[in-house]
Amino acid sequence: MRWEELDQQPCSLARTLSVVGDRWTLLILRDCFLGVRRFETFERRLGITRHVLTDRLKKLVEHDVLCKSPYQERPRREEYRLTEKGLDLHTVILTLVNWGDKHMTDERGAPVKHIHKGCGHAMHPQMVCSECGEPITARDIRVEAGDGWQDTAPLLGSDRS
Amino acid sequence: MRWEELDQQPCSLARTLSVVGDRWTLLILRDCFLGVRRFETFERRLGITRHVLTDRLKKLVEHDVLCKSPYQERPRREEYRLTEKGLDLHTVILTLVNWGDKHMTDERGAPVKHIHKGCGHAMHPQMVCSECGEPITARDIRVEAGDGWQDTAPLLGSDRS
DNA sequence: TTATCGAGTTCCAAAAAAGAACCTACAAAA
DNA sequence: TTTTGTAGGTTCTTTTTTGGAACTCGATAA
């Protein structure tokens, strides 16, 4: 499967990964959430090559995750800001960071703290059921075909292969 | 920055991406959560080349996200199962799927439903603060340096560049 | 005996990324 | 007026990663 085919799949994960599923894109978005907006700042902070940065920013703008707006004319300078669609990726990043905090930190502990402005505490994300509010773990969820299901194969055979 | 340098960064996102930050790994894990365990099943369902599949499975085992265990001897056959560390990635996948359901579905709607066994309803993940239980959006969080912070640069300059 | 199966490995061509140099439009300084 | 600087790229070459197909190995089935 090629990159271009990924967003054709009847799978929300595949479609999401067609936008953010590479090494650089989520790091760029991390910096967006930290307030970075300019090409040169991304480049310096990430150590990314200009070529790849240009490509990823363009893709993110095409997918309406970022928008480009001029912050000065003559000479025109653009900056990149998160759209609402982009802001919705915050939970994704928070979840990835949370896993890293739990499983990939060294003895020094988590590099950054997330402060919930509402209650003022350092928090970690907790996932709950939208319907009953109970905390969710992998074992609490069962998957069923939804309206957009299109595959001929069953979701999973009983052979657990 | 190279792949190998990614896990050296003082950033939980970068460290997490050093494990799951490529096109295939999260799709493999999606199938793991659907119950797939065998090399040949991954290959057939994903349309991944054997070479890349071998490589990704090996990496996931090295990182203790999957474990390999024989399901028969003579000839030896191995299967791949999620470890506890791997099961913890369920929230990551659920969050990615949720974003895709909201922003990337066509008119047919979400391909799969997630049923919460506890309450029996089709749910979507809701993120709440671990401390006060309130729902979280991007605008509710402020980032501060934590114990593992090591960068000389400030988290963000006031210029919002 | 030949075929099949699961789980790979090997080999080669194609695509993507890294790294560095170059370009452009404008502005300010010398 | 020439030089220097800057933001935001583009071009070029080399290295790394993929894709695709064929081959291996041990064992069982026809």
PDB file of C-alpha atoms in Angstrom, chain A residues 94-106 109-111, chain B residues 11-17 89 92:
ATOM      1  CA  LEU A  94      -1.570  14.341  24.614  1.00  0.00           C
ATOM      2  CA  THR A  95      -2.249  10.616  24.448  1.00  0.00           C
ATOM      3  CA  LEU A  96       1.027   9.889  22.683  1.00  0.00           C
ATOM      4  CA  VAL A  97       2.939  12.017  25.180  1.00  0.00           C
ATOM      5  CA  ASN A  98       1.189  10.263  28.036  1.00  0.00           C
ATOM      6  CA  TRP A  99       2.300   6.876  26.755  1.00  0.00           C
ATOM      7  CA  GLY A 100       5.850   8.177  26.391  1.00  0.00           C
ATOM      8  CA  ASP A 101       5.744   9.610  29.916  1.00  0.00           C
ATOM      9  CA  LYS A 102       4.693   6.246  31.263  1.00  0.00           C
ATOM     10  CA  HIS A 103       6.831   3.913  29.186  1.00  0.00           C
ATOM     11  CA  MET A 104       9.733   5.782  27.632  1.00  0.00           C
ATOM     12  CA  THR A 105      11.092   8.206  30.229  1.00  0.00           C
ATOM     13  CA  ASP A 106      14.476   7.796  31.828  1.00  0.00           C
ATOM     14  CA  GLY A 109      11.024  11.771  34.682  1.00  0.00           C
ATOM     15  CA  ALA A 110       8.654  13.433  32.246  1.00  0.00           C
ATOM     16  CA  PRO A 111      10.157  16.363  30.336  1.00  0.00           C
TER      17      PRO A 111
ATOM     18  CA  CYS B  11      10.458  14.744  24.624  1.00  0.00           C
ATOM     19  CA  SER B  12       7.923  12.043  25.305  1.00  0.00           C
ATOM     20  CA  LEU B  13       6.293  12.599  21.957  1.00  0.00           C
ATOM     21  CA  ALA B  14       9.556  12.063  20.099  1.00  0.00           C
ATOM     22  CA  ARG B  15      10.282   8.971  22.174  1.00  0.00           C
ATOM     23  CA  THR B  16       6.852   7.554  21.511  1.00  0.00           C
ATOM     24  CA  LEU B  17       7.203   8.255  17.810  1.00  0.00           C
ATOM     25  CA  LEU B  89      -1.433   2.081  23.230  1.00  0.00           C
ATOM     26  CA  VAL B  92      -3.595   6.294  21.275  1.00  0.00           C
TER      27      VAL B  92
END
